[in-house]
Amino acid sequence: MVCVMSLCVILPVNLSGHLFSDAMGGMSLANLEPQSSRLWFHILLTITLFPMAIAAMRQFGLQVPQGPIPSSDGNSRTVMFSGLPSSRANVDIIKSHFREAYPHYGIEDVSLTYDIQHLSALEDELRTVEDALKYCADLPPSAEKVHIKVGGLCGCCGSKVDAEKFYELRRSELTQQIDHEFRRWKRTNPIFFVTFANSDQAYEAYSDHQRCVRCQGRQRPESIQSEQLDTGNWTAFHAPDPSNVNWNNLSQSGWMWYLKAIVINLVLLGLIALLTTAIVALNFPSLPRLQKFHDYPAISQISPALIMLVLQMVMPKLIVKAVQWMGYWSRPKQLIAEMRYIFTDLVLAILLIPSLGLLGSTAAYFLDTHPVRRDCITLPDNGSLYINYLIFYAFISTAMSLFRVNVLVSYVVRSCKARSKAEEVVASRVDRPFAFGQEYASFLTAFTVTVVYAFSIPLLHLSVWSHS
C-alpha cells in the first residue's frame, strides 16, 4: 500500500515542482514550493496511513496469545521462583512452607538449581574431546595416524604427540574433574522450581508472588518458615521449557544483574553516539586527510552508505555478546532482548540521529571536523544516502546471508584454533542456530527507513522491490 501510494501518487507530485533540476532533487519532497497546495497530498496520505498502521498492529497483537500457553505436560503447572537464600535452601523446608501457606494445594515437586558454570565448561570440553577421539578411532588402519601439537599457540607451533593417546588421557582427566565437581557441589542458586497439582493452583501462587502484590492490597500466604526462607523477597515467573532455560545464568540475580544491564546500556549508548551514527559515516569523506578524494563520487557518495552497512553488520555482533554477558535466565527472553537492543541501535544510528542532525561534540573532536555539521543529512543533497544504503542492504547483505558468510568466518576462526585434524573435523560439525534477533532487527530497520521516507524519497521503494 505504501509503495503504491509513493510511486503512483507522491512521485508524480514531487516531479511537478521546479526547484531542482537534478534527478534526485526533482523526485524528492524538497522540489515543491513551501507554499504549494500539492503538499496536501503528502499530509492527507500521511494522515491516512497513520490509523491504518495502528489498525494493522492491533490486528497483529490480537493474534498473539497472552499469558502462558496451556500444555499437556507439567510446564504450565510449574512456577519459577527467585530470591531464595542460598544458605537456607532445603527441599523439605520449602515443601513444608507451601503446604502450610496453601493447605488445599498439591505440591508435587520442588527442584533446586545449582551453580553449574564451571561444570558446563568441563562438559563442553569433554564432549569435544570425545568427538575428536571418535574420529581418531574410526580411521582405517591404513590411514596415517593423527598428531596433535601440544604447547603451542593456536596449533601453529609446539611438539607433536599421538592425538589418540592425548585425547584418552585428557578424557580421563576431565572425567575425574567432573566427578570431583559433583562431590563438592554445594552452592545453590537463588532460583528454584515448584510444580503444583494443576495450572490453576500454579497461577494463584504465581499471582501471590509478584512484586506489586502489596500495592494491590493483597497479602502473601505465610508459614512458620517464611522468615527463615525470606519469602518476602521471592518473585515468581512463568517457568520456561527446560530446553529454553540458560542454566549457566541462574546464579546471576539481584543487584548484579541490574548493574550489568546499566553498564551495558551506557556503553551501547556511547557507541551509538560516538561511532555508529550515519553522520560520522557521512563526514568520513570530509576529513582533512581525505579532502583530495572528495571529488570522486565512489568515495563521497557510496562510502557513507557502505560504512553504514558495515556498522549495521558489526554492531549486532557486539550487542549479542553484551546481551549474553548480562545473563538472561531464558533463551526466548535473551533473543527478544537482542532484537530490541539491535533494533534500537540501528534506528538511532541510521535513522533518528542523522535525520535530526545530531552529532556529539566528542565525535566531532575525534573526527577533527570544524565547524561541526548539525544539518539534517537528508533532503535534498544527501537523499541518495538512504537509497544507496537500501541497495547495499538488498544486494550485499542479502547475498552474505545466503552464503552464510558469518558461519564461514566462525569456521575459519575455529579451524585456526584447531591443534589437530580431528579438531578441525569437530569444528566443521558445529551447528549454529539461526540469528533471530540480528536478522529480524536488520529487516525491521530497512522497513522502518522505507516507511519513514516513503513520501519524502519515493525512489526508496525501487530498492525495496529489488530486495523482495
Tab-separated table of C-alpha atoms in Angstrom:
chain	number	residue	atom	x	y	z
A	1	MET	CA	0.000	0.000	0.000
A	2	VAL	CA	2.749	2.466	0.953
A	3	CYS	CA	4.749	1.528	-2.140
A	4	VAL	CA	1.794	2.078	-4.474
A	5	MET	CA	0.957	5.442	-2.907
A	6	SER	CA	4.568	6.618	-3.097
A	7	LEU	CA	5.251	5.639	-6.696
A	8	CYS	CA	1.823	6.321	-8.200
A	9	VAL	CA	0.782	9.454	-6.293
A	10	ILE	CA	3.665	11.099	-4.449
A	11	LEU	CA	6.362	10.665	-7.110
A	12	PRO	CA	4.388	12.481	-9.863
A	13	VAL	CA	3.527	15.235	-7.367
A	14	ASN	CA	7.182	15.707	-6.452
A	15	LEU	CA	8.202	15.758	-10.122
A	16	SER	CA	5.735	18.585	-10.778
A	17	GLY	CA	7.957	21.004	-8.819
A	18	HIS	CA	10.660	23.211	-10.360
A	19	LEU	CA	13.143	23.896	-7.551
A	20	PHE	CA	15.732	21.276	-8.532
A	21	SER	CA	16.917	20.281	-11.967
A	22	ASP	CA	18.807	17.140	-10.983
A	23	ALA	CA	17.048	13.783	-10.816
A	24	MET	CA	17.471	13.226	-7.072
A	25	GLY	CA	16.232	16.646	-6.044
A	26	GLY	CA	13.385	16.543	-8.563
A	27	MET	CA	11.988	13.316	-7.099
A	28	SER	CA	12.162	14.487	-3.503
A	29	LEU	CA	9.785	16.464	-1.353
A	30	ALA	CA	12.138	19.465	-1.428
A	31	ASN	CA	11.284	20.028	-5.109
A	32	LEU	CA	7.941	21.553	-4.117
A	33	GLU	CA	7.443	25.139	-3.045
A	34	PRO	CA	6.798	25.590	0.704
A	35	GLN	CA	3.503	27.352	-0.144
A	36	SER	CA	2.473	24.796	-2.763
A	37	SER	CA	-1.008	23.323	-2.408
A	38	ARG	CA	0.363	19.997	-3.646
A	39	LEU	CA	1.830	19.403	-0.195
A	40	TRP	CA	-1.695	18.468	0.905
A	41	PHE	CA	-1.220	15.168	-0.926
A	42	HIS	CA	1.604	14.287	1.468
A	43	ILE	CA	-0.368	15.444	4.501
A	44	LEU	CA	-3.567	13.595	3.624
A	45	LEU	CA	-1.790	10.353	2.747
A	46	THR	CA	0.252	10.517	5.961
A	47	ILE	CA	-2.922	11.034	7.996
A	48	THR	CA	-4.494	8.108	6.156
A	49	LEU	CA	-1.590	5.757	6.765
A	50	PHE	CA	-1.349	6.530	10.484
A	51	PRO	CA	-4.652	4.894	11.570
A	52	MET	CA	-4.045	2.091	9.062
A	53	ALA	CA	-0.731	1.305	10.780
A	54	ILE	CA	-2.397	1.330	14.209
A	55	ALA	CA	-5.148	-0.992	12.967
A	56	ALA	CA	-2.580	-3.385	11.455
A	57	MET	CA	-0.565	-3.504	14.689
A	58	ARG	CA	-3.712	-4.054	16.736
A	59	GLN	CA	-4.814	-6.898	14.466
A	60	PHE	CA	-1.393	-8.495	14.821
A	61	GLY	CA	-1.478	-8.039	18.600
A	62	LEU	CA	-4.827	-9.800	18.858
A	63	GLN	CA	-3.307	-12.876	17.200
A	64	VAL	CA	-0.517	-13.120	19.788
A	65	PRO	CA	-1.548	-15.299	22.745
A	66	GLN	CA	-1.451	-13.560	26.106
A	67	GLY	CA	-0.068	-15.243	29.203
A	68	PRO	CA	1.233	-18.787	29.458
A	69	ILE	CA	0.257	-21.224	26.743
A	70	PRO	CA	-1.569	-24.241	28.163
A	71	SER	CA	0.154	-27.530	27.503
A	72	SER	CA	-0.401	-31.156	28.279
A	73	ASP	CA	2.910	-31.574	30.114
A	74	GLY	CA	3.920	-30.220	33.508
A	75	ASN	CA	5.360	-26.900	32.327
A	76	SER	CA	2.100	-24.983	32.840
A	77	ARG	CA	1.924	-26.356	36.397
A	78	THR	CA	5.461	-25.277	37.258
A	79	VAL	CA	6.392	-21.863	38.645
A	80	MET	CA	9.903	-20.462	38.836
A	81	PHE	CA	10.769	-18.509	41.992
A	82	SER	CA	13.768	-16.271	42.675
A	83	GLY	CA	15.070	-14.796	45.915
A	84	LEU	CA	15.823	-17.957	47.880
A	85	PRO	CA	18.756	-17.524	50.306
A	86	SER	CA	21.438	-19.988	49.219
A	87	SER	CA	22.415	-20.807	52.796
A	88	ARG	CA	18.852	-21.857	53.677
A	89	ALA	CA	17.950	-23.843	50.580
A	90	ASN	CA	16.282	-27.079	51.622
A	91	VAL	CA	13.671	-29.016	49.653
A	92	ASP	CA	11.812	-30.305	52.725
A	93	ILE	CA	11.543	-26.857	54.301
A	94	ILE	CA	10.273	-25.322	51.057
A	95	LYS	CA	7.660	-28.065	50.676
A	96	SER	CA	6.566	-27.544	54.277
A	97	HIS	CA	6.200	-23.819	53.651
A	98	PHE	CA	3.983	-24.251	50.601
A	99	ARG	CA	1.842	-26.943	52.243
A	100	GLU	CA	1.193	-24.662	55.204
A	101	ALA	CA	0.714	-21.496	53.140
A	102	TYR	CA	-1.507	-23.315	50.623
A	103	PRO	CA	-3.108	-26.137	52.627
A	104	HIS	CA	-5.539	-27.137	49.872
A	105	TYR	CA	-2.922	-27.209	47.103
A	106	GLY	CA	-0.999	-30.223	45.919
A	107	ILE	CA	2.780	-29.754	45.854
A	108	GLU	CA	4.181	-32.418	43.575
A	109	ASP	CA	7.825	-31.416	43.344
A	110	VAL	CA	10.365	-28.790	44.415
A	111	SER	CA	13.587	-28.575	42.396
A	112	LEU	CA	16.608	-26.565	43.463
A	113	THR	CA	19.171	-25.284	40.974
A	114	TYR	CA	22.928	-25.237	41.366
A	115	ASP	CA	25.793	-23.180	40.037
A	116	ILE	CA	26.984	-25.221	37.051
A	117	GLN	CA	29.073	-22.684	35.122
A	118	HIS	CA	32.381	-24.464	35.748
A	119	LEU	CA	30.759	-27.872	35.299
A	120	SER	CA	29.252	-26.868	31.950
A	121	ALA	CA	32.645	-25.720	30.698
A	122	LEU	CA	34.143	-29.074	31.656
A	123	GLU	CA	31.323	-30.997	29.970
A	124	ASP	CA	31.668	-28.964	26.767
A	125	GLU	CA	35.379	-29.720	26.632
A	126	LEU	CA	34.709	-33.398	27.384
A	127	ARG	CA	32.191	-33.570	24.543
A	128	THR	CA	34.736	-32.078	22.140
A	129	VAL	CA	37.429	-34.491	23.299
A	130	GLU	CA	35.105	-37.478	22.871
A	131	ASP	CA	34.168	-36.379	19.337
A	132	ALA	CA	37.835	-35.991	18.428
A	133	LEU	CA	38.645	-39.358	19.971
A	134	LYS	CA	35.831	-40.994	18.000
A	135	TYR	CA	37.252	-39.514	14.795
A	136	CYS	CA	40.663	-40.989	15.587
A	137	ALA	CA	39.178	-44.394	16.435
A	138	ASP	CA	37.098	-44.527	13.217
A	139	LEU	CA	40.101	-44.051	10.945
A	140	PRO	CA	41.043	-47.161	8.899
A	141	PRO	CA	44.242	-48.973	9.917
A	142	SER	CA	45.960	-47.964	6.678
A	143	ALA	CA	45.364	-44.257	7.317
A	144	GLU	CA	48.077	-42.010	8.683
A	145	LYS	CA	47.952	-41.532	12.428
A	146	VAL	CA	46.632	-38.203	13.651
A	147	HIS	CA	49.010	-35.999	15.632
A	148	ILE	CA	48.288	-33.016	17.827
A	149	LYS	CA	50.538	-30.067	18.605
A	150	VAL	CA	50.857	-29.526	22.338
A	151	GLY	CA	52.339	-26.473	23.983
A	152	GLY	CA	51.859	-24.112	21.057
A	153	LEU	CA	49.512	-21.253	20.334
A	154	CYS	CA	46.507	-21.917	18.063
A	155	GLY	CA	48.177	-25.026	16.667
A	156	CYS	CA	50.948	-23.014	14.990
A	157	CYS	CA	53.836	-24.444	16.972
A	158	GLY	CA	54.594	-26.933	19.700
A	159	SER	CA	55.649	-30.552	19.888
A	160	LYS	CA	53.705	-33.262	18.065
A	161	VAL	CA	52.274	-36.175	20.038
A	162	ASP	CA	49.891	-39.009	19.221
A	163	ALA	CA	46.391	-37.483	19.162
A	164	GLU	CA	44.510	-40.619	20.227
A	165	LYS	CA	46.631	-41.144	23.340
A	166	PHE	CA	46.442	-37.438	24.173
A	167	TYR	CA	42.637	-37.400	23.931
A	168	GLU	CA	42.323	-40.565	26.020
A	169	LEU	CA	44.458	-39.009	28.761
A	170	ARG	CA	42.538	-35.747	28.561
A	171	ARG	CA	39.201	-37.564	28.741
A	172	SER	CA	40.324	-39.336	31.888
A	173	GLU	CA	41.398	-36.037	33.445
A	174	LEU	CA	38.127	-34.321	32.580
A	175	THR	CA	36.076	-37.220	33.936
A	176	GLN	CA	37.920	-37.000	37.248
A	177	GLN	CA	37.426	-33.236	37.386
A	178	ILE	CA	33.695	-33.600	36.718
A	179	ASP	CA	33.353	-36.254	39.432
A	180	HIS	CA	35.223	-34.005	41.856
A	181	GLU	CA	32.947	-31.106	40.904
A	182	PHE	CA	29.873	-33.235	41.629
A	183	ARG	CA	31.188	-34.262	45.039
A	184	ARG	CA	31.786	-30.701	46.187
A	185	TRP	CA	28.627	-29.383	44.555
A	186	LYS	CA	27.027	-27.426	47.411
A	187	ARG	CA	26.347	-23.913	46.168
A	188	THR	CA	22.702	-23.482	45.238
A	189	ASN	CA	21.236	-20.690	43.143
A	190	PRO	CA	18.502	-18.338	44.355
A	191	ILE	CA	16.278	-19.860	41.647
A	192	PHE	CA	14.054	-22.885	42.290
A	193	PHE	CA	11.035	-24.522	40.645
A	194	VAL	CA	7.779	-25.674	42.241
A	195	THR	CA	5.321	-27.985	40.459
A	196	PHE	CA	1.695	-27.836	41.600
A	197	ALA	CA	-1.156	-30.290	41.066
A	198	ASN	CA	-2.855	-28.214	38.354
A	199	SER	CA	-2.377	-24.994	36.394
A	200	ASP	CA	-4.967	-23.031	38.438
A	201	GLN	CA	-3.011	-23.584	41.632
A	202	ALA	CA	0.215	-22.632	39.855
A	203	TYR	CA	-1.313	-19.398	38.570
A	204	GLU	CA	-2.625	-18.476	42.029
A	205	ALA	CA	0.816	-18.967	43.584
A	206	TYR	CA	2.351	-17.028	40.695
A	207	SER	CA	-0.037	-14.100	41.303
A	208	ASP	CA	0.703	-14.068	45.042
A	209	HIS	CA	4.432	-13.667	44.488
A	210	GLN	CA	4.543	-10.655	42.197
A	211	ARG	CA	6.453	-7.508	43.119
A	212	CYS	CA	3.312	-5.339	43.057
A	213	VAL	CA	1.107	-7.663	45.116
A	214	ARG	CA	1.274	-5.416	48.180
A	215	CYS	CA	0.455	-2.354	46.084
A	216	GLN	CA	-2.824	-4.077	45.208
A	217	GLY	CA	-3.717	-4.503	48.897
A	218	ARG	CA	-3.084	-8.255	48.919
A	219	GLN	CA	-1.048	-10.309	51.383
A	220	ARG	CA	1.129	-13.273	50.555
A	221	PRO	CA	0.253	-16.508	52.346
A	222	GLU	CA	2.855	-17.183	55.016
A	223	SER	CA	4.000	-20.044	57.215
A	224	ILE	CA	6.298	-20.523	60.173
A	225	GLN	CA	9.181	-20.955	57.704
A	226	SER	CA	8.520	-17.628	55.938
A	227	GLU	CA	11.076	-15.694	57.961
A	228	GLN	CA	13.704	-18.399	57.579
A	229	LEU	CA	13.183	-18.640	53.806
A	230	ASP	CA	12.812	-14.853	53.402
A	231	THR	CA	9.641	-15.301	51.340
A	232	GLY	CA	9.022	-11.562	51.344
A	233	ASN	CA	11.751	-11.197	48.700
A	234	TRP	CA	10.509	-14.017	46.485
A	235	THR	CA	9.395	-13.235	42.947
A	236	ALA	CA	7.531	-15.701	40.722
A	237	PHE	CA	7.931	-16.173	36.990
A	238	HIS	CA	6.325	-18.440	34.422
A	239	ALA	CA	8.643	-21.429	34.163
A	240	PRO	CA	10.033	-21.783	30.633
A	241	ASP	CA	10.572	-25.111	28.953
A	242	PRO	CA	13.691	-26.831	30.338
A	243	SER	CA	15.314	-26.701	26.896
A	244	ASN	CA	14.852	-22.897	26.868
A	245	VAL	CA	16.490	-22.284	30.243
A	246	ASN	CA	20.020	-20.868	30.376
A	247	TRP	CA	21.098	-22.993	33.302
A	248	ASN	CA	24.512	-21.336	33.481
A	249	ASN	CA	22.902	-17.956	34.146
A	250	LEU	CA	20.618	-18.934	37.025
A	251	SER	CA	23.293	-17.946	39.517
A	252	GLN	CA	23.108	-14.328	38.310
A	253	SER	CA	20.313	-12.451	40.012
A	254	GLY	CA	19.659	-9.464	42.198
A	255	TRP	CA	21.629	-6.230	42.031
A	256	MET	CA	24.475	-7.740	39.970
A	257	TRP	CA	22.162	-8.408	37.017
A	258	TYR	CA	20.799	-4.851	37.098
A	259	LEU	CA	24.323	-3.431	37.414
A	260	LYS	CA	25.353	-5.327	34.293
A	261	ALA	CA	22.263	-4.074	32.463
A	262	ILE	CA	23.040	-0.443	33.378
A	263	VAL	CA	26.693	-0.735	32.334
A	264	ILE	CA	25.828	-2.382	29.025
A	265	ASN	CA	23.155	0.200	28.207
A	266	LEU	CA	25.535	3.070	28.934
A	267	VAL	CA	28.295	1.525	26.822
A	268	LEU	CA	25.927	0.856	23.926
A	269	LEU	CA	24.564	4.388	24.140
A	270	GLY	CA	28.102	5.746	23.993
A	271	LEU	CA	28.928	3.605	20.968
A	272	ILE	CA	25.777	4.744	19.226
A	273	ALA	CA	26.549	8.414	19.894
A	274	LEU	CA	30.241	8.296	19.002
A	275	LEU	CA	30.804	5.561	16.451
A	276	THR	CA	27.681	4.296	14.767
A	277	THR	CA	25.863	7.436	13.659
A	278	ALA	CA	25.328	7.924	9.972
A	279	ILE	CA	26.637	11.471	10.356
A	280	VAL	CA	30.033	10.044	11.292
A	281	ALA	CA	29.858	7.967	8.127
A	282	LEU	CA	28.736	10.983	6.139
A	283	ASN	CA	31.636	13.084	7.450
A	284	PHE	CA	34.105	10.377	6.500
A	285	PRO	CA	34.879	11.931	3.074
A	286	SER	CA	35.107	15.385	4.708
A	287	LEU	CA	38.080	14.570	6.923
A	288	PRO	CA	41.055	16.836	6.189
A	289	ARG	CA	43.187	13.884	5.185
A	290	LEU	CA	40.578	12.768	2.626
A	291	GLN	CA	39.762	16.105	1.034
A	292	LYS	CA	41.571	15.098	-2.151
A	293	PHE	CA	39.131	12.195	-2.576
A	294	HIS	CA	36.042	14.377	-2.167
A	295	ASP	CA	35.664	14.868	-5.925
A	296	TYR	CA	35.387	11.131	-6.546
A	297	PRO	CA	31.716	10.033	-6.422
A	298	ALA	CA	32.706	6.495	-5.422
A	299	ILE	CA	34.013	7.876	-2.118
A	300	SER	CA	31.848	10.919	-1.463
A	301	GLN	CA	28.500	9.245	-2.266
A	302	ILE	CA	28.880	5.480	-1.924
A	303	SER	CA	31.293	5.163	1.008
A	304	PRO	CA	28.913	6.710	3.615
A	305	ALA	CA	26.186	4.180	2.798
A	306	LEU	CA	28.725	1.368	2.679
A	307	ILE	CA	30.089	2.353	6.089
A	308	MET	CA	26.533	2.382	7.437
A	309	LEU	CA	26.078	-1.157	6.174
A	310	VAL	CA	29.372	-2.258	7.761
A	311	LEU	CA	28.346	-0.713	11.078
A	312	GLN	CA	24.986	-2.450	10.791
A	313	MET	CA	26.763	-5.790	10.406
A	314	VAL	CA	29.414	-5.260	13.114
A	315	MET	CA	27.415	-3.661	15.913
A	316	PRO	CA	24.882	-6.522	16.227
A	317	LYS	CA	27.753	-8.928	16.962
A	318	LEU	CA	28.910	-6.729	19.843
A	319	ILE	CA	25.356	-6.371	21.130
A	320	VAL	CA	24.812	-10.139	21.067
A	321	LYS	CA	27.957	-10.659	23.150
A	322	ALA	CA	26.849	-7.930	25.569
A	323	VAL	CA	23.383	-9.467	25.996
A	324	GLN	CA	24.933	-12.891	26.584
A	325	TRP	CA	27.155	-11.355	29.276
A	326	MET	CA	24.084	-9.930	31.004
A	327	GLY	CA	22.896	-13.477	31.677
A	328	TYR	CA	19.200	-13.871	30.884
A	329	TRP	CA	17.521	-16.848	32.500
A	330	SER	CA	15.561	-17.965	29.432
A	331	ARG	CA	16.631	-18.123	25.805
A	332	PRO	CA	13.406	-16.579	24.389
A	333	LYS	CA	13.888	-13.504	26.593
A	334	GLN	CA	17.520	-13.347	25.520
A	335	LEU	CA	16.545	-13.426	21.827
A	336	ILE	CA	13.916	-10.734	22.362
A	337	ALA	CA	16.438	-8.571	24.246
A	338	GLU	CA	18.948	-8.993	21.409
A	339	MET	CA	16.353	-7.942	18.858
A	340	ARG	CA	15.305	-4.880	20.880
A	341	TYR	CA	18.852	-3.714	21.533
A	342	ILE	CA	19.925	-4.195	17.919
A	343	PHE	CA	16.813	-2.543	16.502
A	344	THR	CA	17.161	0.431	18.875
A	345	ASP	CA	20.826	0.808	17.987
A	346	LEU	CA	20.229	0.653	14.244
A	347	VAL	CA	17.258	3.026	14.298
A	348	LEU	CA	19.182	5.565	16.370
A	349	ALA	CA	22.338	5.252	14.284
A	350	ILE	CA	20.807	5.100	10.829
A	351	LEU	CA	17.533	6.995	11.087
A	352	LEU	CA	16.858	9.222	14.113
A	353	ILE	CA	20.238	10.790	14.879
A	354	PRO	CA	21.088	11.592	11.230
A	355	SER	CA	17.589	12.823	10.413
A	356	LEU	CA	17.623	15.209	13.378
A	357	GLY	CA	21.102	16.424	12.532
A	358	LEU	CA	22.599	15.352	15.864
A	359	LEU	CA	26.312	14.888	16.255
A	360	GLY	CA	28.146	14.538	19.551
A	361	SER	CA	30.917	17.034	20.225
A	362	THR	CA	33.231	14.196	21.225
A	363	ALA	CA	32.765	12.545	17.841
A	364	ALA	CA	33.471	15.874	16.171
A	365	TYR	CA	36.672	16.160	18.199
A	366	PHE	CA	37.899	12.732	17.161
A	367	LEU	CA	36.981	13.309	13.535
A	368	ASP	CA	38.530	16.801	13.566
A	369	THR	CA	35.586	18.321	11.693
A	370	HIS	CA	35.356	22.097	12.123
A	371	PRO	CA	32.840	23.588	12.151
A	372	VAL	CA	30.548	20.855	13.474
A	373	ARG	CA	27.872	19.949	10.931
A	374	ARG	CA	24.464	19.978	12.571
A	375	ASP	CA	22.293	19.979	9.438
A	376	CYS	CA	19.998	17.125	8.563
A	377	ILE	CA	21.747	14.786	6.180
A	378	THR	CA	18.583	14.087	4.221
A	379	LEU	CA	16.871	16.133	1.587
A	380	PRO	CA	17.811	17.368	-0.857
A	381	ASP	CA	21.582	16.975	-1.176
A	382	ASN	CA	22.012	13.703	0.671
A	383	GLY	CA	18.792	11.912	-0.177
A	384	SER	CA	20.789	9.350	-2.118
A	385	LEU	CA	22.382	8.137	1.124
A	386	TYR	CA	19.373	6.050	2.120
A	387	ILE	CA	18.848	4.845	-1.431
A	388	ASN	CA	22.439	3.596	-1.566
A	389	TYR	CA	22.051	2.100	1.906
A	390	LEU	CA	18.944	0.124	0.951
A	391	ILE	CA	20.536	-1.005	-2.310
A	392	PHE	CA	23.568	-2.278	-0.413
A	393	TYR	CA	21.293	-3.938	2.119
A	394	ALA	CA	19.225	-5.548	-0.661
A	395	PHE	CA	22.163	-6.999	-2.553
A	396	ILE	CA	25.270	-7.205	-0.354
A	397	SER	CA	23.656	-8.037	2.975
A	398	THR	CA	21.192	-10.486	1.445
A	399	ALA	CA	23.945	-12.201	-0.542
A	400	MET	CA	26.091	-12.527	2.579
A	401	SER	CA	23.154	-14.041	4.435
A	402	LEU	CA	22.525	-16.542	1.631
A	403	PHE	CA	26.185	-17.553	1.502
A	404	ARG	CA	26.320	-17.607	5.344
A	405	VAL	CA	29.477	-15.546	5.496
A	406	ASN	CA	29.262	-15.231	9.284
A	407	VAL	CA	29.253	-19.029	9.624
A	408	LEU	CA	32.233	-19.251	7.271
A	409	VAL	CA	34.187	-16.697	9.299
A	410	SER	CA	33.366	-18.528	12.514
A	411	TYR	CA	34.506	-21.818	10.974
A	412	VAL	CA	37.795	-20.249	9.824
A	413	VAL	CA	38.463	-18.960	13.342
A	414	ARG	CA	37.735	-22.361	14.899
A	415	SER	CA	39.900	-24.089	12.296
A	416	CYS	CA	42.808	-21.776	13.086
A	417	LYS	CA	42.472	-22.708	16.762
A	418	ALA	CA	42.378	-26.447	15.984
A	419	ARG	CA	45.502	-28.328	17.020
A	420	SER	CA	44.839	-31.480	15.013
A	421	LYS	CA	42.886	-32.826	12.067
A	422	ALA	CA	40.333	-34.307	14.476
A	423	GLU	CA	39.587	-30.899	15.999
A	424	GLU	CA	39.171	-29.406	12.524
A	425	VAL	CA	36.544	-32.034	11.713
A	426	VAL	CA	34.767	-31.392	15.033
A	427	ALA	CA	34.814	-27.640	14.330
A	428	SER	CA	33.153	-28.188	10.949
A	429	ARG	CA	30.270	-30.073	12.584
A	430	VAL	CA	29.288	-27.286	14.982
A	431	ASP	CA	25.675	-26.334	14.352
A	432	ARG	CA	24.944	-22.607	14.625
A	433	PRO	CA	21.367	-21.576	15.471
A	434	PHE	CA	19.565	-19.038	13.349
A	435	ALA	CA	20.395	-15.487	14.494
A	436	PHE	CA	16.767	-14.492	15.010
A	437	GLY	CA	17.469	-11.217	16.826
A	438	GLN	CA	20.023	-9.958	14.302
A	439	GLU	CA	18.145	-10.871	11.133
A	440	TYR	CA	14.759	-9.646	12.325
A	441	ALA	CA	16.181	-6.364	13.665
A	442	SER	CA	18.015	-5.681	10.385
A	443	PHE	CA	14.843	-6.343	8.412
A	444	LEU	CA	12.807	-4.064	10.696
A	445	THR	CA	15.405	-1.304	10.289
A	446	ALA	CA	15.204	-1.414	6.497
A	447	PHE	CA	11.410	-1.487	6.716
A	448	THR	CA	11.351	1.488	9.109
A	449	VAL	CA	13.650	3.567	6.902
A	450	THR	CA	11.456	2.783	3.903
A	451	VAL	CA	8.207	3.752	5.629
A	452	VAL	CA	9.583	6.928	7.244
A	453	TYR	CA	10.941	8.287	3.960
A	454	ALA	CA	8.214	6.791	1.769
A	455	PHE	CA	6.777	10.173	0.779
A	456	SER	CA	9.984	12.213	1.041
A	457	ILE	CA	12.071	9.940	-1.203
A	458	PRO	CA	9.710	7.694	-3.221
A	459	LEU	CA	12.692	6.276	-5.086
A	460	LEU	CA	13.475	4.189	-1.989
A	461	HIS	CA	10.783	1.714	-2.956
A	462	LEU	CA	12.641	0.659	-6.084
A	463	SER	CA	15.477	-0.694	-3.924
A	464	VAL	CA	12.875	-2.372	-1.685
A	465	TRP	CA	11.440	-4.104	-4.749
A	466	SER	CA	14.915	-5.329	-5.687
A	467	HIS	CA	15.316	-6.783	-2.192
A	468	SER	CA	11.942	-8.534	-2.455
